XYZ file of C-alpha atoms in Angstrom:
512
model
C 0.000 0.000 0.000
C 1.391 3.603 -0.912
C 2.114 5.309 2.331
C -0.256 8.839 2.207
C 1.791 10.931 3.865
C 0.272 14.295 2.899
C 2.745 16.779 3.481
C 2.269 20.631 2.221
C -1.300 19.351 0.149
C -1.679 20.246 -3.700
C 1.778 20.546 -4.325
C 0.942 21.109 -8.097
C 0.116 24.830 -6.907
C 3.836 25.212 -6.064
C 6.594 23.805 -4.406
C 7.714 26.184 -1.157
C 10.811 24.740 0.680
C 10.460 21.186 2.382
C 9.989 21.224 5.601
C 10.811 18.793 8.346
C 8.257 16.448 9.240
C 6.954 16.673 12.694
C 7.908 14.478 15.194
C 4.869 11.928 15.960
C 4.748 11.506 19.284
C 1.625 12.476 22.480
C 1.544 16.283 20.699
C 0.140 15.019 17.663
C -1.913 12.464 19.144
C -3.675 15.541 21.269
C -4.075 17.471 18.117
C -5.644 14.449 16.088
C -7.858 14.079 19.364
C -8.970 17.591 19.213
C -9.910 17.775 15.498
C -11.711 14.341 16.148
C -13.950 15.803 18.740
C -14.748 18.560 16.797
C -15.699 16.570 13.722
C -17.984 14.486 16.090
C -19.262 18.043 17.535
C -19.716 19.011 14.091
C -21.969 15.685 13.411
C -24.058 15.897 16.327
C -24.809 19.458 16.212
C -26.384 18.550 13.357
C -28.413 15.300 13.950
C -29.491 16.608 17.586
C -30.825 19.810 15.935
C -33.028 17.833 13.313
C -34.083 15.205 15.945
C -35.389 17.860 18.407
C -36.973 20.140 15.784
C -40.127 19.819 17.018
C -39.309 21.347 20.373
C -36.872 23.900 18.692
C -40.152 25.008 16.642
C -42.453 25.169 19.823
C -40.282 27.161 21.470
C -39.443 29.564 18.578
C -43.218 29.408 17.413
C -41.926 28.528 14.461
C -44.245 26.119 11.802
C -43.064 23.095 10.305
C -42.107 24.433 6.979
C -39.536 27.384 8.422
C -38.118 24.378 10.453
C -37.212 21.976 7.300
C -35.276 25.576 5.936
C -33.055 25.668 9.299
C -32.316 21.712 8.416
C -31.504 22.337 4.559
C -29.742 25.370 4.757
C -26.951 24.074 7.137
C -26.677 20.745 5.136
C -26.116 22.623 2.035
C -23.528 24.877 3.031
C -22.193 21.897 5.144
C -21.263 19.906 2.232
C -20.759 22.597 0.127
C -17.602 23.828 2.494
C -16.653 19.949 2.235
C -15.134 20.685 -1.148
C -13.752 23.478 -1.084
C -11.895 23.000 2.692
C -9.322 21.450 1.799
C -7.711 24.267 -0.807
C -8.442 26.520 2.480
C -6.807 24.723 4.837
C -3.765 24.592 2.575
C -3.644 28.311 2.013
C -3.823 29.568 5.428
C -2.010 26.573 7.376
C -4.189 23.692 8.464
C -4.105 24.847 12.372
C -5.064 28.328 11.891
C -7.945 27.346 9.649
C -9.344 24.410 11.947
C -8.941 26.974 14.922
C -10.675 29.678 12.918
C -13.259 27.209 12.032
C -13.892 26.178 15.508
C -14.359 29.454 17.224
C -16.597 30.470 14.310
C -18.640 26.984 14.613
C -18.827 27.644 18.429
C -20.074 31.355 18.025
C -22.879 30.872 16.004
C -24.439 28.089 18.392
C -23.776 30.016 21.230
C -25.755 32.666 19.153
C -28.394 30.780 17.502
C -31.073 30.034 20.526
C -30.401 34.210 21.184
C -31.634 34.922 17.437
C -34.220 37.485 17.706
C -36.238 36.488 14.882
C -36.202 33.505 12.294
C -34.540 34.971 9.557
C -31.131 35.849 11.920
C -31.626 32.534 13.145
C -31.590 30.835 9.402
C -28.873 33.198 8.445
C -26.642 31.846 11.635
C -27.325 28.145 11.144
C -26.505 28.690 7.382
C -23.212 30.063 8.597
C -22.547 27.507 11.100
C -23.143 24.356 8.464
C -20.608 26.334 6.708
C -18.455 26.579 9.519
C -18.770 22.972 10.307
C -18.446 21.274 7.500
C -15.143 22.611 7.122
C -13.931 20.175 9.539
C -14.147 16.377 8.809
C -11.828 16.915 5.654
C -9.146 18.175 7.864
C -9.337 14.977 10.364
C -8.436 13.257 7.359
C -5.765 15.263 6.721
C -4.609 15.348 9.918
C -4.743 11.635 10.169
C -2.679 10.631 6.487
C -0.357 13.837 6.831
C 0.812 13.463 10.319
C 0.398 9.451 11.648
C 3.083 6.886 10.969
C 2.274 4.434 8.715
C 1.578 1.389 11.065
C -0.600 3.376 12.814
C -2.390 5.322 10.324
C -5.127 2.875 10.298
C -6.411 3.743 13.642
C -6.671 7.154 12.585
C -8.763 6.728 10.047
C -11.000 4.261 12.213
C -11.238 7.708 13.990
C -12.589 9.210 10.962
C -14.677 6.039 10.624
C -16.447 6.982 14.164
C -18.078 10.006 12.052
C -20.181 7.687 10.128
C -20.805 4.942 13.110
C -20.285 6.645 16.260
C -21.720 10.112 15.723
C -25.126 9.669 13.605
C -25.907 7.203 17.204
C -25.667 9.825 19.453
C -27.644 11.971 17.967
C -31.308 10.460 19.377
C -29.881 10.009 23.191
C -28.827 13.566 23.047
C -31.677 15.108 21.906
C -33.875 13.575 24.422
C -31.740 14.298 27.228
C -31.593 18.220 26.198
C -35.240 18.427 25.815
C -36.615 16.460 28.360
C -34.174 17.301 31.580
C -32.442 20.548 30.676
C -33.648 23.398 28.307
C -33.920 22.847 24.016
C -31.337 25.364 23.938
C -29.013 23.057 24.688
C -29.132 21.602 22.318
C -27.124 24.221 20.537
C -25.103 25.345 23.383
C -23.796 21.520 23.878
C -21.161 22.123 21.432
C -19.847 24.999 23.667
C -17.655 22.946 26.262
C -16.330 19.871 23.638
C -15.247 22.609 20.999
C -13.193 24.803 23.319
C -11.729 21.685 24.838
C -10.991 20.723 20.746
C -9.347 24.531 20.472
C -6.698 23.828 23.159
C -6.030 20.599 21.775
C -5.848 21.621 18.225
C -3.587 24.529 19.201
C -1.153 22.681 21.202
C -1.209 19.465 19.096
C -0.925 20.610 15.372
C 2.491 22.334 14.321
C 2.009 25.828 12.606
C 2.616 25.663 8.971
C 3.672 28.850 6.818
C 0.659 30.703 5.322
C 0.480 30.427 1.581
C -1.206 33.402 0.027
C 0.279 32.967 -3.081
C -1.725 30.624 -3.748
C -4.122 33.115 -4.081
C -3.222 34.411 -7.483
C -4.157 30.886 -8.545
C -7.172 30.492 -7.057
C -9.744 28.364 -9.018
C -12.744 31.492 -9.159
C -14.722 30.087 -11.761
C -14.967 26.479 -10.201
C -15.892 28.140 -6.781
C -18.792 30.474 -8.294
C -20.324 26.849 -10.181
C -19.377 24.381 -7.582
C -20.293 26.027 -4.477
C -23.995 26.651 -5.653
C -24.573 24.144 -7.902
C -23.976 21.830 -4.306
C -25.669 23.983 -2.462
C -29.301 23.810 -4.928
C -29.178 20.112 -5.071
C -29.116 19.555 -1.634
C -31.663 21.948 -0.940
C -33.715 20.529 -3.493
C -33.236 16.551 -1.994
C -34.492 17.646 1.476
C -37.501 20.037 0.582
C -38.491 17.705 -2.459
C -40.373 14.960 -0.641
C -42.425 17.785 1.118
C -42.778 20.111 -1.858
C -43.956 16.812 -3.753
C -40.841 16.382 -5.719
C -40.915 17.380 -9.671
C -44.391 19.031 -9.108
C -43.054 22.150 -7.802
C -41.242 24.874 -9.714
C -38.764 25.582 -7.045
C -37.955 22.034 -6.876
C -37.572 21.534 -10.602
C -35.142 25.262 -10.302
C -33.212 23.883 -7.896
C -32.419 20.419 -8.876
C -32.284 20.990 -12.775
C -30.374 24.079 -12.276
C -27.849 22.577 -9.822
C -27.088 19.596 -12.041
C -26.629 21.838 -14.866
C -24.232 24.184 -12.854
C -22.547 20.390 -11.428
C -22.004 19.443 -15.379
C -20.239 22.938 -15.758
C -17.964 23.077 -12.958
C -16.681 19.334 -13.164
C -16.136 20.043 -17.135
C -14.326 22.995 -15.628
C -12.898 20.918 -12.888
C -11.042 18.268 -15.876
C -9.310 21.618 -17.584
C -7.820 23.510 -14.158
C -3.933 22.999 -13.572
C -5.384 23.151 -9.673
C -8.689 21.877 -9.569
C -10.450 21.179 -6.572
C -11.460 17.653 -7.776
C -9.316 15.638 -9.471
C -12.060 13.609 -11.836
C -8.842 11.970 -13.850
C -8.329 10.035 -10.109
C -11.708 8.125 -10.965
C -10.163 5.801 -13.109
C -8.677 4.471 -10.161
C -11.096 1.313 -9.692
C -10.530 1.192 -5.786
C -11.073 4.642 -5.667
C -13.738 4.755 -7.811
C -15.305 1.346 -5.797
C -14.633 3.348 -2.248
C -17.052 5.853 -3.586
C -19.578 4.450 -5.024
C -19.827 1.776 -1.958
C -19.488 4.471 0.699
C -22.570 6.059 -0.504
C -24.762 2.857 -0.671
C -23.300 2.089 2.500
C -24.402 5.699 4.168
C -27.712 4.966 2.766
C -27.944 1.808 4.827
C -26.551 3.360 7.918
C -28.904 6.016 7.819
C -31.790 3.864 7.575
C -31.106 1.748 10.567
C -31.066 5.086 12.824
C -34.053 6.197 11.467
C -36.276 3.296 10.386
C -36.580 2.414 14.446
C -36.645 6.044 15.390
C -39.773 6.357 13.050
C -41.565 2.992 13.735
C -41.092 3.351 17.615
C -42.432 7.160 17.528
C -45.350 6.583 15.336
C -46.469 2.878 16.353
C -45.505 2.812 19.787
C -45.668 6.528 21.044
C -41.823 6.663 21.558
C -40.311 10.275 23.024
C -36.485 10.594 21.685
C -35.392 9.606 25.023
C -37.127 6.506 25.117
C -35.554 5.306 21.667
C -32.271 6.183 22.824
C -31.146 2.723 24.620
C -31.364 1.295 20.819
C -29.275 3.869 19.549
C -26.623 3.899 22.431
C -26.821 -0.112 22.022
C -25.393 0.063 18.503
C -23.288 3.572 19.104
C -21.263 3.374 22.415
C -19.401 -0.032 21.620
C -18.118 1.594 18.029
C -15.349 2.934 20.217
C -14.177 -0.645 20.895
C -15.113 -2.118 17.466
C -13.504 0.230 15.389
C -10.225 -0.383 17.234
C -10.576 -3.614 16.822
C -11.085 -3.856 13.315
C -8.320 -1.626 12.379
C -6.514 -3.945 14.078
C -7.767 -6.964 11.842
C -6.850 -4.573 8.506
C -3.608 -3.830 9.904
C -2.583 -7.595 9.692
C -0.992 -8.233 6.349
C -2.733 -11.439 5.501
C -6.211 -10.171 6.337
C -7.667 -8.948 3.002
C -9.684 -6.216 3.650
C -12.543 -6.959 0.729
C -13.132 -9.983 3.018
C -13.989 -7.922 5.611
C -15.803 -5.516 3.706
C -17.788 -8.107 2.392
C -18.586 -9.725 6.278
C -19.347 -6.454 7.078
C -21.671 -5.882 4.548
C -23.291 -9.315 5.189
C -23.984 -8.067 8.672
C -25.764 -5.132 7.884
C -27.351 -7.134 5.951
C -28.862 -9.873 7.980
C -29.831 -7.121 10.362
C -32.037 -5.449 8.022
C -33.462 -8.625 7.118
C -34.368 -9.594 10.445
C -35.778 -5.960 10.983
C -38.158 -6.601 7.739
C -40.080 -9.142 10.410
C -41.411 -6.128 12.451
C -44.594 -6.259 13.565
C -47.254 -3.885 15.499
C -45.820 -5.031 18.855
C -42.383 -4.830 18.635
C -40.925 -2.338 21.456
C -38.070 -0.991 22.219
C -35.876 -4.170 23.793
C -37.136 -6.515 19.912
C -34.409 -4.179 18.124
C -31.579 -5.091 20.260
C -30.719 -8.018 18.472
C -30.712 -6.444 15.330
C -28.311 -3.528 16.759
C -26.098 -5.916 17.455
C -25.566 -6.992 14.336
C -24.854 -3.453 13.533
C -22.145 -3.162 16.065
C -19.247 -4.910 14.148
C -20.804 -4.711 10.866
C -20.409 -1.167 10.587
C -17.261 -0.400 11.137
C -16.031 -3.566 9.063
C -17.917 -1.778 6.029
C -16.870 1.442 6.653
C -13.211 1.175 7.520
C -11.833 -0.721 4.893
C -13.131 1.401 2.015
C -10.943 4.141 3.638
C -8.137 1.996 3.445
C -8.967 1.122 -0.297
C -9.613 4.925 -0.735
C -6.099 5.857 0.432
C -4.135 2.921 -0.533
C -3.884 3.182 -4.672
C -3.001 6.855 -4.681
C 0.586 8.565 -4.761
C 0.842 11.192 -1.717
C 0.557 14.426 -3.644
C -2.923 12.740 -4.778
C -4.131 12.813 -1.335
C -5.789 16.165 -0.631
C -7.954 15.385 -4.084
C -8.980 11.746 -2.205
C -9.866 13.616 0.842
C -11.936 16.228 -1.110
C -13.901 13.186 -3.211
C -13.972 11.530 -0.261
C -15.759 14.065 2.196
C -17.675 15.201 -0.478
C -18.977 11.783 -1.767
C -19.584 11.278 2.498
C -22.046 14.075 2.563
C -24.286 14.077 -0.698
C -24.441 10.537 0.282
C -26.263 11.297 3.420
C -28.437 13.681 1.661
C -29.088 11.761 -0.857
C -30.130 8.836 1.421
C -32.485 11.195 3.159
C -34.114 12.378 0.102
C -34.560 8.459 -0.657
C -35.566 7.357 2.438
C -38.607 10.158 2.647
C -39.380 9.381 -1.268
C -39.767 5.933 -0.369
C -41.266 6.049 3.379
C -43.880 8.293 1.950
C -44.676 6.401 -1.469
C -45.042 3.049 0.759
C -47.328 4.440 3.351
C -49.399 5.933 0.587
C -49.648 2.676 -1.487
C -50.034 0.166 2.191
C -52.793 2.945 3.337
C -54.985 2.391 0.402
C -54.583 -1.349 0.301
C -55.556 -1.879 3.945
C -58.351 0.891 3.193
C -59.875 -1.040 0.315
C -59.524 -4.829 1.922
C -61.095 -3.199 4.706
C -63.927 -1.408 2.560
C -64.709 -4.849 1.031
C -64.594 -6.626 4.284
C -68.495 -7.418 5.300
C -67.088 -7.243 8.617
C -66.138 -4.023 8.979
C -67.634 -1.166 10.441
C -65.994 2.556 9.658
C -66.842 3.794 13.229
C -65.104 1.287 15.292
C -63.450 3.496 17.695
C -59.669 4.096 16.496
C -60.098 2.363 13.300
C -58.483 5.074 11.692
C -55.447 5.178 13.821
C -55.107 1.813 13.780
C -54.923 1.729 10.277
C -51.893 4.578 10.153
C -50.094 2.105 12.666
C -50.538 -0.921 10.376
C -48.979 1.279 7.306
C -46.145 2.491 9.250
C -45.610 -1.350 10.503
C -45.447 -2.518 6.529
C -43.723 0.764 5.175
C -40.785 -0.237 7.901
C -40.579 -3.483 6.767
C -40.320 -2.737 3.213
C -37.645 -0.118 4.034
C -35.675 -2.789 6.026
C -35.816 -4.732 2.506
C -34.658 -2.200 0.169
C -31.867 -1.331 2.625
C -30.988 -5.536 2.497
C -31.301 -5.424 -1.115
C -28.812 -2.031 -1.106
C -26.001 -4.161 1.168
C -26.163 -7.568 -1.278
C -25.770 -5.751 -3.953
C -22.784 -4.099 -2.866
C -21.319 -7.597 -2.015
C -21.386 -8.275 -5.457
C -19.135 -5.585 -6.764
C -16.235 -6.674 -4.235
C -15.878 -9.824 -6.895
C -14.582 -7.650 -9.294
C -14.178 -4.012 -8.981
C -11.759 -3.380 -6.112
C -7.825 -4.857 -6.235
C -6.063 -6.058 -3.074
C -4.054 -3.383 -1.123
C -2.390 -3.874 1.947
C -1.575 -2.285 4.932
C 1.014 0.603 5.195
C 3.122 -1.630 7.443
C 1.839 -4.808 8.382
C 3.041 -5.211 12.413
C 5.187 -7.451 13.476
């Protein structure tokens, strides 16, 4: 495996004086820590907002459609800032842009339960996705550039803890905010983590030399197509299941005219001496296969945090706080798995497409056994099936970041970690935008069945008390189980491209 050491990124732009690596040793560990937590910050600002937007809205007085803007305005500019982070952080020295990117995160959700009105308050979130998602490409970074190569594994099992760890936490949290403390904590829990994160990120990370010449070859015209064009597709995946997709003009604006402005900047993006994507890297199959499983895999992911959420809320009567032994089940051990499994990949025999492909298998058979749901299923019938999830998610996450990182020559790796984060969050959006498609097409189609068997039933009687709640239950019940199917079908068929799109890689340095 090519050792990604990532030294001064995008060294295409020019070529200052070599510098001395840094010496690994517990100063870089702190600083890896540091960025790490405020990733995961990053993460869970996010998922504990959306899960306690209904409280956030009561106490704003805010209606349901002003609350979906505060969730798509911060995703968009969240993975917008994914692309275009790493060029930054190159610029103006990888520690003084995390730092600056911290204290700017922190700011704005110290602000945001303070906004005055709505419109501040969508105006500070939109800043603070920006803010935020300016982060998880430099714990990559961080982790390649400065970790010796039998270790570097384990740090990017920490980046793996942003897919597996974080998105669990996110339920647990919310609950606890809202239903012991205040729901403005649940912006103001970032506050103690991130300045904990500064201190470590200023004592751990050694101070590069600002590059502002770099400036004078500053990709303009892929920034003024890119940064939109991400931007309007998002926006347009999150408000299109409630807008009713393709049936709404804004809808059709946004998506059409984002693709359109996508086509333009990576067409743009192939002719730049500096691009911020690389697109000629895509012919590298493991690359390419990292990609393209890491979204399917997201999509999966996704669905088993929010397939219980839904099913125990709307069948059962489930408060966020309730649901959250499921999620902690299948979130607090990833800090042993993960470990554990980078230990596995770091063996030199152990090919990590086997693994992959258990891991996969796991997810798998969880779904499967989650497609037997039923109307009284509680809380303690999905701990099984989160077990499953426990090892099976890191062992599909992890090695596709070693696959990622493992075919590419060092000054390729900034471009990886820009595909890579990128990739990472349109894949989440575009899972949510597929999860509400189908969730709502389902329940539509499983309504009208069970309202036309029951129509032609001579049994039945239309004012049995609750009938019509009842009913709703009974859809949710089948629309779950369908979802767990699709997400089963999603994981098999990723098996089968491990037979022959990825090549073998190994570890950087197999221990001994």
């Amino acid at each position: 495996m090519t050792s990604l050491a990532v030294p001064a990124t995008l060294q295409a732009a020019s070529k200052p004086a070599a510098a001395a690596p840094p010496v690994f040793g517990p100063r870089i560990i702190i600083g890896l820590v540091g960025v790490l937590l405020a990733v995961l910050v990053s993460g869970l600002n996010e998922m504990v907002t959306k899960v306690a937007l209904a409280d956030i809205r009561g106490a704003l007085a805010i209606g349901y459609d002003e609350g979906t803007w505060l969730v798509a305005s911060y995703t968009a500019t969240s993975v917008a800032a994914m692309a275009f982070a790493p060029w930054c952080s190159v610029t103006f020295s990888l520690r003084r842009f995390t730092l600056c990117a911290i204290a700017l995160f922190t700011l704005l959700g110290v602000l945001s339960p303070l906004a005055p009105n709505y419109e501040s308050l969508l105006l500070m979130r939109t800043l603070q996705g920006l803010a935020g998602g300016a982060l998880p490409p430099m714990l990559m970074t961080v982790a390649l550039r400065f970790l010796p190569a039998n270790v570097k594994l384990y740090g990017l099992a920490g980046y793996a803890l942003t897919a597996t760890f974080g998105p669990g936490l996110g339920t647990p949290l919310a609950g606890l905010w809202t239903e012991y403390v205040s729901w403005r904590w649940t912006f103001w829990q970032i506050i103690a983590p991130s300045l904990l994160a500064m201190v470590a990120v200023a004592y751990g990370l050694p101070q590069d030399p600002l590059r502002l010449e770099r400036l004078k070859q500053f990709n303009w015209r892929g920034l003024l197509l890119g940064f939109p064009a991400i931007c309007m597709l998002v926006i347009g995946l999150l408000q299109g299941n409630r807008l009713d997709w393709f049936e709404s003009a804004l809808i059709c604006w946004l998506l059409g005219g984002g693709a359109l402005l996508l086509v333009l900047f990576m067409f743009n993006e192939w002719s730049q001496p500096v691009p911020f994507f690389k697109l000629q890297m895509l012919g590298i199959r493991n690359l390419s296969f990292a990609l393209l499983t890491l979204a399917g895999v997201l999509v999966v992911l996704l669905a088993v945090i929010i397939i219980p959420s839904g099913y125990l809320a709307q069948v059962q009567g489930y408060r966020p706080i309730q649901t959250a032994p499921v999620m902690l089940l299948m979130a607090g051990p990833q800090l042993i798995a993960l470990p554990l499994v980078a230990a596995l990949c770091n063996v030199r025999w152990v090919d990590c497409r086997w693994v992959l492909g258990i891991g996969l298998s796991m997810l798998a058979l969880s779904c499967i056994g989650g497609s037997q749901l039923t109307s009284v299923w509680i809380r303690d019938d999905f701990y099984a099936l989160q077990l499953l999830q426990i090892f099976g998610q890191p062992m599909a996450v992890l090695p596709l970041l070693m696959l990622a990182t493992g075919s590419i020559s060092p000054v390729e790796g900034p471009y990886a970690s820009a595909w890579f984060n990128t990739v990472k969050g349109l894949a989440a959006v575009v899972a949510t935008g597929v999860l509400d498609a189908l969730t709502t097409a389902r329940l539509h189609f499983h309504s009208t069945m069970l309202v036309d068997r029951l129509g032609n039933s001579p049994l039945a009687d239309s004012d049995t008390p609750g009938l019509a709640h009842r009913l709703h239950q009974q859809a949710v019940v089948l629309t779950s189980s369908d979802l767990y199917l699709c997400m089963a079908g999603v994981a098999l068929a990723l098996i089968l491209l491990i037979f022959w799109l990825p090549t073998r890689v190994y570890p950087p340095r197999a221990p001994t």
